[in-house]
Coordinates of C-alpha atoms and ligand atoms in Angstrom, one line a residue:
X298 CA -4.3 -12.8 22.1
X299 CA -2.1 -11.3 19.7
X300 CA -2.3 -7.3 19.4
X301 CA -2.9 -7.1 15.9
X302 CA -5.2 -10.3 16.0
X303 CA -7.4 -8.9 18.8
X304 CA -8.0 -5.2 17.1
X305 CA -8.7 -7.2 13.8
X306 CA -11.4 -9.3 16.1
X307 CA -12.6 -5.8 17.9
X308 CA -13.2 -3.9 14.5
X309 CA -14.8 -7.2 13.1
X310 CA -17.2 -7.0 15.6
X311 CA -18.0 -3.6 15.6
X312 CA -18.2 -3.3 11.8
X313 CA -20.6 -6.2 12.2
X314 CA -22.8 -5.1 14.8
X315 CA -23.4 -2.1 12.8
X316 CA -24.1 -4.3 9.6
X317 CA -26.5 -6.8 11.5
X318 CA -28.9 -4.5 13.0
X319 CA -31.4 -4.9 10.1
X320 CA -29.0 -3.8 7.0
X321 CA -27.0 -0.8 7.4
X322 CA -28.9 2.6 6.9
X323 CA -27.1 5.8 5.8
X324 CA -27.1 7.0 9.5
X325 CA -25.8 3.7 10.6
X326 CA -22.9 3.5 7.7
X327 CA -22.1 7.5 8.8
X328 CA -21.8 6.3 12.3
X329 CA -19.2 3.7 11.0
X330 CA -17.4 6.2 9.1
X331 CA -16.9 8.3 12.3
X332 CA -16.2 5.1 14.5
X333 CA -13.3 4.6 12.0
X334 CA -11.7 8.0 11.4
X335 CA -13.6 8.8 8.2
X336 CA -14.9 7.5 5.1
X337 CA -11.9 8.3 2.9
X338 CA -9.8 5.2 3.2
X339 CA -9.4 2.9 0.3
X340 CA -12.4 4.9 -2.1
X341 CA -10.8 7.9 -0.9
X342 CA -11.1 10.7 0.5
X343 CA -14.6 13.5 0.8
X344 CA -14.0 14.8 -2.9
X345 CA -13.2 18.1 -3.5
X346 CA -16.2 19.0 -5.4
X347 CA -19.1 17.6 -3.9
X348 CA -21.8 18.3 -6.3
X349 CA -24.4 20.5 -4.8
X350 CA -26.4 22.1 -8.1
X351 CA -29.0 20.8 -9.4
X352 CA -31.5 21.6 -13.0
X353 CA -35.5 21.0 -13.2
X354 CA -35.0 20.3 -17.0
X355 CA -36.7 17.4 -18.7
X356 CA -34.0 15.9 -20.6
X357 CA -33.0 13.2 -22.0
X358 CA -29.8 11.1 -20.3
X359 CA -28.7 7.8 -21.2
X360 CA -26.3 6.1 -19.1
X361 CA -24.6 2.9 -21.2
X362 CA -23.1 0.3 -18.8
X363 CA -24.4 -0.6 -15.0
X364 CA -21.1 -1.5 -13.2
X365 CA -19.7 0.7 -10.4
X366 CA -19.8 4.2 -12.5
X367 CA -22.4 3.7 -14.0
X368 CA -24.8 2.8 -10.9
X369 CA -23.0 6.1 -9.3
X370 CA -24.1 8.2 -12.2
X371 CA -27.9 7.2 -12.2
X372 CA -27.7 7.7 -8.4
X373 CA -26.5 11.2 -8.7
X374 CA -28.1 12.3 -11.2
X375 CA -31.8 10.9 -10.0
X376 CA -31.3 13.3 -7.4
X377 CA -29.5 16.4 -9.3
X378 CA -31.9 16.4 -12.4
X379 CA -35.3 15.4 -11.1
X380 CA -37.2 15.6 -13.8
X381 CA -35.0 13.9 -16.6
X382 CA -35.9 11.1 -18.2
X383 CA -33.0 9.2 -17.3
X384 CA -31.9 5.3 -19.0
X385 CA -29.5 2.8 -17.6
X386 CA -28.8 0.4 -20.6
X387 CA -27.0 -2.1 -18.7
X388 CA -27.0 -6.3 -19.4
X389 CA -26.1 -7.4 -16.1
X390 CA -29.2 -8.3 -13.7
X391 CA -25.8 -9.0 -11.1
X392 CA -23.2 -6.2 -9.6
X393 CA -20.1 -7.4 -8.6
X394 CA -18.2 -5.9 -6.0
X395 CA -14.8 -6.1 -7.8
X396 CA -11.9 -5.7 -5.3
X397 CA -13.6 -8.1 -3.3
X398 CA -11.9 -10.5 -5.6
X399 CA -8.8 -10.4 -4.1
X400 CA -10.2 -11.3 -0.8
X401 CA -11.9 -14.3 -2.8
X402 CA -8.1 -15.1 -3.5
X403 CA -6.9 -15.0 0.1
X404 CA -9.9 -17.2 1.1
X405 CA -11.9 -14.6 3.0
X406 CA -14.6 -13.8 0.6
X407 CA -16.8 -15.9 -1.5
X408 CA -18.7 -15.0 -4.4
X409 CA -21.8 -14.3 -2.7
X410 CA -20.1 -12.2 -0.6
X411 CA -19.1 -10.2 -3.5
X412 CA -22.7 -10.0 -5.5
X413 CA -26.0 -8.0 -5.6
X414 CA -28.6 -7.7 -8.3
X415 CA -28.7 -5.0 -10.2
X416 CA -32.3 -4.8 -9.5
X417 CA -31.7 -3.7 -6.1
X418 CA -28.8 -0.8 -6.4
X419 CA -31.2 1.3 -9.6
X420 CA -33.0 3.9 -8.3
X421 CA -36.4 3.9 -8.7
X422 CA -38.2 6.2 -11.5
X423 CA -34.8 4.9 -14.1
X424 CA -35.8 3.4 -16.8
X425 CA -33.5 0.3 -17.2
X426 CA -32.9 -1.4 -20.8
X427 CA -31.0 -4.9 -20.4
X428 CA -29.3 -4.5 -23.2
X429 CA -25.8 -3.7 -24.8
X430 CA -24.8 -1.3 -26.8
X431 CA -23.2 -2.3 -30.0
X432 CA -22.7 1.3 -31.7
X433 CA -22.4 4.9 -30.2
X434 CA -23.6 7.6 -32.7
X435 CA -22.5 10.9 -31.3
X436 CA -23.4 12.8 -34.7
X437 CA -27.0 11.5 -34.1
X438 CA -27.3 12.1 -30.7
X439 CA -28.1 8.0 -30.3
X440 CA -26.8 4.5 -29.7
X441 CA -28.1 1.3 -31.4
X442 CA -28.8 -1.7 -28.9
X443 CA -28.1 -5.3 -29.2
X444 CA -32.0 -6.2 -29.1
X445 CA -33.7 -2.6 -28.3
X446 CA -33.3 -0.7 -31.8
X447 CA -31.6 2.4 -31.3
X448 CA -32.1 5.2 -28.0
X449 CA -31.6 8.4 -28.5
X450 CA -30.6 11.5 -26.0
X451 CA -29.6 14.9 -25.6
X452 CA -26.9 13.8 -23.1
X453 CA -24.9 10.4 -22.8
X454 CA -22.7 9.1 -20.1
X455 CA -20.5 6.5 -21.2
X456 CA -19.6 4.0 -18.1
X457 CA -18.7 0.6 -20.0
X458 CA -15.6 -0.2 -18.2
X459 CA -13.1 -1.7 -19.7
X460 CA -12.5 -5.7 -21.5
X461 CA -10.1 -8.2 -21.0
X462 CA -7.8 -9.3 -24.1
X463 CA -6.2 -12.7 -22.8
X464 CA -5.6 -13.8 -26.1
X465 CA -2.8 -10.9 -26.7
X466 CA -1.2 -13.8 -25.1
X467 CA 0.2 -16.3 -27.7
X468 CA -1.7 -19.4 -26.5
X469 CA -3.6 -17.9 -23.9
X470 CA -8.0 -17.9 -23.2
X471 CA -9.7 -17.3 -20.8
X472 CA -10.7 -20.9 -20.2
X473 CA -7.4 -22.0 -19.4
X474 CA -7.7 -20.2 -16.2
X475 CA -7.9 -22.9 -13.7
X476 CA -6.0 -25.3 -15.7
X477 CA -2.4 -26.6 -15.7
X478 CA -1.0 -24.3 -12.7
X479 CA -2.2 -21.0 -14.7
X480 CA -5.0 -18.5 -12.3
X481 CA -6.0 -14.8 -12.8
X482 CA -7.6 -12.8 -10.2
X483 CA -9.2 -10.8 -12.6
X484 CA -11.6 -13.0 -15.0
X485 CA -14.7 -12.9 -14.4
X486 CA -18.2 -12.2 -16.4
X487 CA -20.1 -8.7 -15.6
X488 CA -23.0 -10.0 -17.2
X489 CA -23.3 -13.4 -15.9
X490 CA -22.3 -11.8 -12.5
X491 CA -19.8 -14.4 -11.6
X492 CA -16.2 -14.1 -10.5
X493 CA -14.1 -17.2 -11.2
X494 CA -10.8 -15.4 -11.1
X495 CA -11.6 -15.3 -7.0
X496 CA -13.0 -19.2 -6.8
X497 CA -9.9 -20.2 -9.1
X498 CA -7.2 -18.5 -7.6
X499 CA -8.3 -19.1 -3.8
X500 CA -8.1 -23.2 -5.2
X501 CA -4.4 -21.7 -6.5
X502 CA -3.6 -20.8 -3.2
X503 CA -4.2 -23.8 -1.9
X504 CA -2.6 -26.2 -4.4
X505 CA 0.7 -24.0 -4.2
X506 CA 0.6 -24.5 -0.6
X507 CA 0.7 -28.2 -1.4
X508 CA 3.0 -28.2 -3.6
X509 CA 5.5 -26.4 -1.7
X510 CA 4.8 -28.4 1.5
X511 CA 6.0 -31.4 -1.0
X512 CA 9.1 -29.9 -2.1
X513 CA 12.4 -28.8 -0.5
X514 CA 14.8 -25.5 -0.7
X515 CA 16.9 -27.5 -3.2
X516 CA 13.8 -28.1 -5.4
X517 CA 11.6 -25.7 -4.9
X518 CA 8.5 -25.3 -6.8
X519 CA 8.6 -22.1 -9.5
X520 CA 5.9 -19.3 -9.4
X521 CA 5.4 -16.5 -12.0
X522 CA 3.6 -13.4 -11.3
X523 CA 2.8 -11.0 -14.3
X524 CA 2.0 -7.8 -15.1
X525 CA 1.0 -7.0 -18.9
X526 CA 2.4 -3.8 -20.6
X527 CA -1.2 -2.0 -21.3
X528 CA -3.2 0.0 -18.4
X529 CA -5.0 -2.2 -16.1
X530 CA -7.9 -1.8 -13.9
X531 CA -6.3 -1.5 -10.0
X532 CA -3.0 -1.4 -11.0
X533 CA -1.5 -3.3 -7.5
X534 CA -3.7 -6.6 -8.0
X535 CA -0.9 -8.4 -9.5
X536 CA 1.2 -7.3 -6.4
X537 CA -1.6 -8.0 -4.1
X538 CA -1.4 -11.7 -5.7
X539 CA 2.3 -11.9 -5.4
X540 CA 2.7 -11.1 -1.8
X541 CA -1.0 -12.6 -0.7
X542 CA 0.6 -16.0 -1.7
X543 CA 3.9 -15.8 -0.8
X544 CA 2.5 -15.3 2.3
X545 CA 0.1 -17.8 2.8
X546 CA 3.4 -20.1 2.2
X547 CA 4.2 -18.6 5.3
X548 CA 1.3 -20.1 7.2
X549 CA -0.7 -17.0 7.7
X550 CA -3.4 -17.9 5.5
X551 CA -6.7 -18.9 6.4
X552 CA -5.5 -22.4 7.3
X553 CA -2.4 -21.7 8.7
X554 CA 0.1 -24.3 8.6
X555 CA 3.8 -24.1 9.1
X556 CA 6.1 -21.6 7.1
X557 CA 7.1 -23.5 3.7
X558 CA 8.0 -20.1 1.4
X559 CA 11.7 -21.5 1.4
X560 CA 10.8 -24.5 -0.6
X561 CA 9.0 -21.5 -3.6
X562 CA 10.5 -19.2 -5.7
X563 CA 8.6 -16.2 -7.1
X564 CA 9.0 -14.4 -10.0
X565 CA 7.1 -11.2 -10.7
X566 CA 7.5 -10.2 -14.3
X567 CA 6.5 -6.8 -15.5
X568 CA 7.4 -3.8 -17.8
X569 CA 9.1 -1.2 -16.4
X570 CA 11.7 -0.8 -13.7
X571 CA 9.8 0.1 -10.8
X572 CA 7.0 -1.9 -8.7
X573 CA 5.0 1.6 -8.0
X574 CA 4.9 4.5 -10.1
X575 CA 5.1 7.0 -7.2
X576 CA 8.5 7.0 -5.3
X577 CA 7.2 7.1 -1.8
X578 CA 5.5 3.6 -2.7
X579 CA 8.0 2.2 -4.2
X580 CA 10.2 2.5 -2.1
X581 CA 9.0 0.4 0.5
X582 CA 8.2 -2.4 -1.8
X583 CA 11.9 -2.5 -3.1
X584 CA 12.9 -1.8 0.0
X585 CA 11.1 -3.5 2.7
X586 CA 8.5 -5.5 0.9
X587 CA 9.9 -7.3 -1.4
X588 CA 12.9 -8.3 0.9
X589 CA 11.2 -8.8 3.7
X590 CA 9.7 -12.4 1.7
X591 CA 13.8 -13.5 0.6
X592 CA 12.1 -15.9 -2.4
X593 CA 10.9 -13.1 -4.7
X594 CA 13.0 -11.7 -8.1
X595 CA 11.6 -8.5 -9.4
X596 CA 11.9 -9.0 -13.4
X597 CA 11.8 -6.2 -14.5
X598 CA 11.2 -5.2 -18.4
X599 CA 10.1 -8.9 -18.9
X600 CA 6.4 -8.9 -20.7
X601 CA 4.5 -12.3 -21.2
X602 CA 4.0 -12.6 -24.9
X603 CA 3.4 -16.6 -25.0
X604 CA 2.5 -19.4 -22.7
X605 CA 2.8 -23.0 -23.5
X606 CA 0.2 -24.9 -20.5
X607 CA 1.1 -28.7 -21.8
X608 CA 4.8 -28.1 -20.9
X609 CA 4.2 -24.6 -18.6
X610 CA 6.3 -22.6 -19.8
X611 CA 5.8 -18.7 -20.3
X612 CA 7.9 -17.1 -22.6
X613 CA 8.6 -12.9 -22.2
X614 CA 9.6 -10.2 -24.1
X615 CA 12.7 -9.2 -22.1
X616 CA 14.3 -5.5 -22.7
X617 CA 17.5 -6.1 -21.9
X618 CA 20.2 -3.3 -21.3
X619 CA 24.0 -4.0 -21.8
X620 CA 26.9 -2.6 -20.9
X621 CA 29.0 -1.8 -24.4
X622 CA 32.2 0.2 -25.0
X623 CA 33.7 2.8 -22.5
X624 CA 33.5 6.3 -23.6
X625 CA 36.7 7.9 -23.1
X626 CA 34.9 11.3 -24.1
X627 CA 32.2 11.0 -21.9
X628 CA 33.9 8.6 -19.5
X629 CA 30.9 6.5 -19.0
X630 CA 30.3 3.1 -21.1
X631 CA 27.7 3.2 -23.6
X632 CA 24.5 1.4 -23.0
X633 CA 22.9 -1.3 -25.5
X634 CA 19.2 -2.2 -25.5
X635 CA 17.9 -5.4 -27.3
X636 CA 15.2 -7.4 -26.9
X637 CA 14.8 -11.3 -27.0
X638 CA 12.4 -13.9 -26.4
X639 CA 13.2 -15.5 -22.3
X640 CA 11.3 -19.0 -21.7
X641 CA 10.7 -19.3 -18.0
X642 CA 9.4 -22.6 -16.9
X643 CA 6.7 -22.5 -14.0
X644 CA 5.3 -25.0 -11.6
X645 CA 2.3 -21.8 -10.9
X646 CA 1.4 -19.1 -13.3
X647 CA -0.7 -15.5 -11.9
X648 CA -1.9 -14.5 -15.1
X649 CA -2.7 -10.7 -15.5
X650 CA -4.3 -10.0 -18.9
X651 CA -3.8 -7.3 -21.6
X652 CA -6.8 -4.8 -21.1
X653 CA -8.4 -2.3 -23.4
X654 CA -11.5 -0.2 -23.9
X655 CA -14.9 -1.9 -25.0
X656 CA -15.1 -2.7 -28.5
X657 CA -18.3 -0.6 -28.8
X658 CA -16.2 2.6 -27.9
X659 CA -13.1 1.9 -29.4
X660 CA -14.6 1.5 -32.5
X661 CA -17.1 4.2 -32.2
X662 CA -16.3 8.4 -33.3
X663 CA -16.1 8.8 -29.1
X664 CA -12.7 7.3 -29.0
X665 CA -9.0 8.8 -29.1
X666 CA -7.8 7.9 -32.7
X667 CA -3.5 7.9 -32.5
X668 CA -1.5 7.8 -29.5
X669 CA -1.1 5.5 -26.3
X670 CA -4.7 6.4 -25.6
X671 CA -5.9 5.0 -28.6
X672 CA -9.5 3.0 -28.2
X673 CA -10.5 4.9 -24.9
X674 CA -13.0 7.5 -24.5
X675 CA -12.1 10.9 -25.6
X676 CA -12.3 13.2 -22.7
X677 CA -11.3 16.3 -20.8
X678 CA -8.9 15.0 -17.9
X679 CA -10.2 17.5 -15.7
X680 CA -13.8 18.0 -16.6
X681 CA -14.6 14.6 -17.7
X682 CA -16.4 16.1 -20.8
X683 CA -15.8 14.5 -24.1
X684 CA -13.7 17.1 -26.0
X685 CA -15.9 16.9 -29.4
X686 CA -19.1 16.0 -28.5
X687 CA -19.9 18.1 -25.4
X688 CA -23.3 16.8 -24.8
X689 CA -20.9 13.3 -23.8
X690 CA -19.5 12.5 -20.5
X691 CA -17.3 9.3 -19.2
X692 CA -16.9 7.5 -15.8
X693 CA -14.9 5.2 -14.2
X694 CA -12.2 2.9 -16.4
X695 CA -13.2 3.6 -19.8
X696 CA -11.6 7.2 -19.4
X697 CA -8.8 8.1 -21.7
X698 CA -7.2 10.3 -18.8
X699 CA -3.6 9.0 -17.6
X700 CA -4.2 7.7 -14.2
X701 CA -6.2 5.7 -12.4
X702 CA -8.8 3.0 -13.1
X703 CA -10.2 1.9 -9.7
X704 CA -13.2 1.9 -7.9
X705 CA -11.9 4.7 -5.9
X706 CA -11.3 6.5 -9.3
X707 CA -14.7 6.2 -10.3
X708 CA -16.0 7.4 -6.5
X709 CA -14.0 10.6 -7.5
X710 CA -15.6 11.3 -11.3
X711 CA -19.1 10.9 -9.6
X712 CA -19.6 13.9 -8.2
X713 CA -17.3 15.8 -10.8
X714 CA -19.3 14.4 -13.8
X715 CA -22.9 15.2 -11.8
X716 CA -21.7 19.0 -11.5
X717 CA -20.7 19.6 -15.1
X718 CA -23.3 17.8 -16.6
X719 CA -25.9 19.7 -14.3
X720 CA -24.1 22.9 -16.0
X721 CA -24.3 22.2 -19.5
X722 CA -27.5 21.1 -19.2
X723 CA -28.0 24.6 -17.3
X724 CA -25.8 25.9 -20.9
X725 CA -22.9 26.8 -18.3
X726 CA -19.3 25.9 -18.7
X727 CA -18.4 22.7 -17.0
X728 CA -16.2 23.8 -13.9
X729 CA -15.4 21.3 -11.7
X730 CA -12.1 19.7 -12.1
X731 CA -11.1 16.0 -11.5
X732 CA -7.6 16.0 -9.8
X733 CA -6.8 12.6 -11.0
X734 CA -7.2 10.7 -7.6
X735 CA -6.3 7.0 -7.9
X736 CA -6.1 4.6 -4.6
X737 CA -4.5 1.2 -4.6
X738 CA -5.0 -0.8 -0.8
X739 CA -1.6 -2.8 -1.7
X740 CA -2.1 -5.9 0.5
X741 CA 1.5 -6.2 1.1
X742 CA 0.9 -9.6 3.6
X743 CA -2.5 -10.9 5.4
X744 CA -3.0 -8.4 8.1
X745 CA -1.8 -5.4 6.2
X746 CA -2.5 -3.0 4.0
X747 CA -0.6 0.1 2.0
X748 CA -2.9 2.6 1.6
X749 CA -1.1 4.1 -1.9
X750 CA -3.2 7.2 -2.6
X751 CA -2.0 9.2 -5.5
X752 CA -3.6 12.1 -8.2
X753 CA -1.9 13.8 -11.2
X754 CA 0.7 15.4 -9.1
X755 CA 2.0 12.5 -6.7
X756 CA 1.1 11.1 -3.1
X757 CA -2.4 12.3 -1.9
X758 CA -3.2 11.0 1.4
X759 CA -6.3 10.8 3.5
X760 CA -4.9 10.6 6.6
X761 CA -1.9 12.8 6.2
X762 CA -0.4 12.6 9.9
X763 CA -0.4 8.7 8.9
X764 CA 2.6 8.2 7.2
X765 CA 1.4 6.5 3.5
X766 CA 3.8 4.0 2.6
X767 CA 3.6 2.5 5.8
X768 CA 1.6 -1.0 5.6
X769 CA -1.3 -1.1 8.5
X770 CA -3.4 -3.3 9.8
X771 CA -6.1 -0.6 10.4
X772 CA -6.2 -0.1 6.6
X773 CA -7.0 -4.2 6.3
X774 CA -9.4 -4.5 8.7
X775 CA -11.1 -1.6 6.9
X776 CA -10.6 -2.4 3.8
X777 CA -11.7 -6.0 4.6
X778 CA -14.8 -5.1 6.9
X779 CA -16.2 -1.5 6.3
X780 CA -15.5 -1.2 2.6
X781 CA -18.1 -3.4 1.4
X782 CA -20.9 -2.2 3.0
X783 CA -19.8 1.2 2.5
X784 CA -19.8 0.7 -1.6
X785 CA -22.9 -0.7 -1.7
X786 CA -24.8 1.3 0.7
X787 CA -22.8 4.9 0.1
X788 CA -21.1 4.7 -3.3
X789 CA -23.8 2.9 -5.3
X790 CA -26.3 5.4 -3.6
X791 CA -24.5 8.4 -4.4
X792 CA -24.6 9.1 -1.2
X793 CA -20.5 9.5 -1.4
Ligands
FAD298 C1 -9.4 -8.2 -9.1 C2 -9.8 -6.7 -9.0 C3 -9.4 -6.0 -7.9 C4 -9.7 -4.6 -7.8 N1 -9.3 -4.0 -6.7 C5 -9.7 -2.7 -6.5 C6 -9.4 -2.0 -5.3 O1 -8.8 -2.5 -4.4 N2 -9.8 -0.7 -5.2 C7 -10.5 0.0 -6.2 O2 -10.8 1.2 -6.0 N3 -10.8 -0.7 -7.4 C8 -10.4 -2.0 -7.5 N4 -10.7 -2.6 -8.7 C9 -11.2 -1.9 -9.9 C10 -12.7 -1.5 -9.8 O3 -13.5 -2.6 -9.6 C11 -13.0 -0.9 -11.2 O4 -12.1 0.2 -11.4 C12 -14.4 -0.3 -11.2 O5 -15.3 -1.4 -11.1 C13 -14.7 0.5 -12.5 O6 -16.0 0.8 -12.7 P1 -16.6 0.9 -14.1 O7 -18.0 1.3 -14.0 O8 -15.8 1.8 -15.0 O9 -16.5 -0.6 -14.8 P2 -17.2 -1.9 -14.3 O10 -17.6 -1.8 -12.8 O11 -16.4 -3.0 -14.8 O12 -18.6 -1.8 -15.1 C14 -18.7 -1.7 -16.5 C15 -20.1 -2.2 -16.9 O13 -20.4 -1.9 -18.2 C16 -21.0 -2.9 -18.9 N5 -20.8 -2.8 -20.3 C17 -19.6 -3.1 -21.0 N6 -19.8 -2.8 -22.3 C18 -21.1 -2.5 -22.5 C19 -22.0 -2.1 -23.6 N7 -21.5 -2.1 -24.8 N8 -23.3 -1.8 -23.3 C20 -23.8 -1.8 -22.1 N9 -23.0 -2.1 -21.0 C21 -21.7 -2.4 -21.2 C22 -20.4 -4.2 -18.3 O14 -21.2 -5.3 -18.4 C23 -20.2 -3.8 -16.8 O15 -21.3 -4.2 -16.0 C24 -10.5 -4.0 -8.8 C25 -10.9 -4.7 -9.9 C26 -10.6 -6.1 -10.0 C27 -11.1 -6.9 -11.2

């Protein structure tokens, strides 16, 4: 058997051995971590402030939105403030298990795989309000509910994640995913608990495959990947999409077949003029990655304003730079920058929508008023405390701080958020300082992973005597067989 085939096989089955013996416990999931090397991979690494203090004060906390933060924060803080009253207003009776999504994509996951109710990840003695919350009234100390009236507190965590805006797109909805060659990973419905962006683009997949086993070198099928120009959660998803089906062209799917990537050409289309913001990152994608497929232009600078599905095509705003006169001065030719409109036609469309902050927040006093940041929660980047109203804290992707909206983001601002709201309640300073840790597990082909961990100040590994911006297939396997049972029995615990 193939090396990397038979250590996939051997962590498979020890990951599941662990798993099968009557659910995972704690003890068993920090046997796992051990077996493994440690906990830190892909949600990162033992934080640097692991909240230890606690308060006895009978308070007031409401928590407003039940997805990965805000499960995390009700954890922690059930244990750290005993005796609070503490409310979860949350809609969705399902959790979804985002990144698992991707592996939906590659046909390794299916939605069940990826679910839980709610019901079962609340700790008990929360009191939990299915609602939403359609207006935050910081001067007031309250929120106003869809269909409970208002809820007042003396202390509010805001954990609403962030909303899709597909119709930034010129002829673009959400229900056009699916349809006329056009998928995107990341639709689906938090409330409803279903992920369709994983069902759809695992069917994408498959009819790309088909498509390009039909067609030739000389006429090869087209397929754009894009990126939009506003933050997005998991900034390497639309990577992970490129490469994942590139690759499966290449016959290492999950039904194999024989290598047809010559007969596709990819396009990936994003702003910017890198793949990776770090340099250590980015240089093996331009350098190894990206090559190492031969069918894939980087388009750099090209953002998808409009997409026409009758005829598919997708039309970009391209910045374009120019070479104009030579400088005789300066001896160096002066550059031109325009824009224009560049219709690309498509045989398969990845779709990656424009994201922004929850209505509710953006349009409440909690959110930044001018600037890039505009709609998202108004916070400390270190402290997580909202910078006006210091009875308010934020988790996860609604954060206005300038990296990082992951899972393994969130993981970080947990124990952060539980310490300084634990002071203030105790009326001392918040102290404990996010560093700004993001992690993206770039699936660069099927079998391999880049583990691309990064914080305010640049590269911020786990494993340190690994060498980051190598791919691995250790960080797969993990990533495809620890990492879920780890977020749902650790993470979603508060347990790390
Ligand atoms: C395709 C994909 C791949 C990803 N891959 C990775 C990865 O590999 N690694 C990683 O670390 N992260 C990854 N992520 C990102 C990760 O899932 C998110 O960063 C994480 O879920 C953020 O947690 P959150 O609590 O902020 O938001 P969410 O988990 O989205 O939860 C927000 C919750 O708030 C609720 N809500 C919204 N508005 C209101 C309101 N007004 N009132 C009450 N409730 C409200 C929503 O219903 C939702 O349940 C991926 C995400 C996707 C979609």
């Amino acid at each position: 058997m193939d090396k990397k085939i038979e250590a996939h096989e051997v962590a498979k089955a020890a990951y599941e051995q662990l798993i099968n013996e009557g659910g995972m416990s704690r003890r068993d999931a920090l046997k796992l971590m051990g077996a493994t090397g440690g906990a830190a991979m892909f949600m990162g690494a033992p934080t640097k402030a692991e909240a230890s203090s606690s308060t006895d004060k009978k308070v007031k906390i409401v928590i407003v939105g039940g997805g990965a933060g805000g499960i995390m924060a009700t954890a922690r803080l059930r244990k750290s403030a005993p005796n609070a009253e503490i409310t979860l207003i949350a809609p969705n009776e399902t959790h979804l298990y985002q990144p698992g999504q991707v592996f939906m994509a590659a046909g390794l996951y299916t939605q069940s795989d990826i679910q839980k109710k709610n019901a079962d990840l609340i700790p008990s003695g929360v009191k939990w309000v299915k609602d939403e919350v359609t207006t935050f009234d910081p001067d007031n100390n309250k929120v106003t509910t869809a269909k409970n009236g208002d809820i007042s507190y003396d202390y509010l965590v805001v954990a609403t994640g962030l909303q899709y805006d597909y119709e930034r797109i010129e002829g673009m909805s959400k229900d056009l995913v699916g349809k006329n060659g056009i998928s995107s990973v990341y639709l689906n419905d938090p409330v409803a608990g279903t992920a369709k962006g994983g069902v759809v683009t695992a069917q994408w997949f498959r009819d790309m495959r088909k498509a390009a086993e039909a067609a030739s070198p000389e006429n090869p099928i087209h397929v754009i990947c894009t990126q939009p120009d506003t933050p997005i959660k998991c900034g390497g998803a639309p990577q992970k999409i490129l490469y994942l089906s590139d690759d499966n062209l290449r016959g290492n799917g999950p039904d194999g077949g024989s290598d047809v990537s010559k007969n596709a050409k990819f396009s990936f289309c994003k702003k910017g003029t890198t793949l990776f913001g770090v340099p250590a990152y980015n240089k093996t994608l331009v350098e190894e990655i990206t090559p190492m497929y031969g069918n894939i232009t980087d388009k750099f600078n090209h953002v998808l304003r409009k997409i026409d599905p009758e005829n598919k095509v997708a039309t970009f705003e391209a910045t374009i730079q120019k070479k104009g006169k030579y400088d005789e001065d300066l001896e160096e030719y002066e550059i031109i920058t325009s824009k224009e409109m560049v219709e690309m036609k498509y045989d398969f469309i990845h779709v990656v929508p424009p994201m922004k902050a929850v209505d509710a927040v953006a349009n409440s006093p909690l959110a930044i008023t001018k600037g890039s940041g505009k709609g998202w929660l108004e916070c400390d980047f270190d402290t997580l405390q909202h910078l006006r109203y210091k009875n308010v804290f934020g988790i996860g992707d609604i954060l206005g701080v300038p990296k990082g909206k992951t899972g393994g983001s969130a993981r970080h601002h947990g124990p952060i958020l539980e310490e300084n709201l634990v002071s203030v309640i105790e009326g001392k300073e918040p102290k404990a300082k996010f560093d700004g840790y993001t992690v993206c597990p770039l699936k660069t082909q099927y079998g391999e992973i880049m583990l691309a961990e990064f914080n305010y100040e640049g590269i911020d590994p786990s494993f340190p005597l690994l060498d980051p911006s190598r791919p691995r297939w250790i960080w797969w396997a993990f990533d495809l067989y620890a990492l879920k049972p780890m977020y749902w029995y650790l993470m979603m615990r508060g347990l790390m």
